[in-house]
Amino acid sequence: MTTIHEVAEAAGVSISTVSYALSGKRPVSEKTRVRIEDAVRVLGYEPDAGARMLAGRRTHIFALTEPLRADTHAPTHMAFVLATAVAARQRGYDILLLTDEQASEGMNRVAASNLVDAILVLDVAPDDERAAIARTVRTPTVFIGIPDDQEGLTCVDLDFEAAGHLAVDRLADAGHTRITLLGQTEVSYRKSNFPRRLLHGVQDRAVERGVGLDWVTTGTSATDTAAVRAAAEAAIARGDRAFIVHAVDDVHAALLAVLDERGLRVGEDVSVISAAASFDTTTLPVPVDTIPLVPQQSCELAVDLAVRRLEEADVRPGIHLIPPEYRSVGSVALRG
């Protein structure tokens, strides 16, 4: 790795002159500045992060705090990590990924070290301790998700409540009077906020529309389908013919398998809507109507807001909700 000493030697100046030229703290003659810049370019010299921050320059690095727990569904979370990294790279920034399960420690560490220009927060909990940290650090912070206490924060997310409303409305408009919601894992409703927001949206709209609702979690694991099959079979036995699925692809596949075993045709005998799906639903064995959760939408907006916070001092905190989109493929059956 090239050092500042080598740059100074190549340019024929002192180390302090190189420092002044790169930081702009003191005037350097045009001829000397050009020699130094030529040496920097030829030698590939790059000041370290601490030096850049002392010089008042950006590091062009964003921290992404994403705690990986034992219950984390890796494919879903990595889709958001990748979308964030791509969006940041398009704006000229790299991502420093913080995966400590004790998320607050990593966030405090990077904020104190001045190694990053901004912090992006994923997998937001209802009582997320990172919210309090965001209010105290000088580093601009954007949440991809919304904690219960939103005061003074900048947050981006799909409007999960509206997605729940939209799913119930489609089924109620089709004549269904009872709906089964197949939800996330039990722990997800304690440690993540988005499942609860969609659940509340479904519950509130079901009351407004006079629709009966059964809600079932998918047990202790995202891929544990025993609870899903039992819930689907119980709903069918009751005569229910409408399902909202807010879960991973394995849960969708388990429900569709049960329906097929019972000789029920999706879109004719029974209705299925996939709500806030972050995976490609076209890979399912049966086409289903979808309200997609697109990682690129929220991650690109979060990166854009972080850059704006750096470039515009008057950008105010606030909640930025992405309206849900309904994609129909004919999986909602009309009830007489």
Coordinates of C-alpha atoms in Angstrom, one line a residue, residues 63-65 96-113 116 119 129-130 133:
A63 CA -22.8 1.2 7.2
L64 CA -25.6 -1.2 6.9
T65 CA -26.7 -2.6 10.3
L96 CA -19.9 -1.8 5.4
L97 CA -22.1 -4.6 6.6
L98 CA -22.7 -4.9 10.4
T99 CA -24.2 -8.3 11.3
D100 CA -23.7 -8.2 15.1
E101 CA -26.8 -9.7 16.8
Q102 CA -26.3 -6.9 19.3
A103 CA -27.0 -4.4 16.6
S104 CA -26.5 -1.3 18.8
E105 CA -22.8 -2.2 19.5
G106 CA -21.9 -2.1 15.8
M107 CA -23.9 1.1 15.2
N108 CA -22.2 2.9 18.1
R109 CA -18.8 1.7 17.0
V110 CA -19.0 3.1 13.4
A111 CA -20.6 6.3 14.5
A112 CA -17.8 6.9 17.0
S113 CA -15.0 6.1 14.6
V116 CA -18.8 6.0 7.5
I119 CA -25.9 4.5 8.5
E129 CA -32.8 0.3 20.5
R130 CA -31.1 1.7 17.4
I133 CA -28.8 5.8 19.0

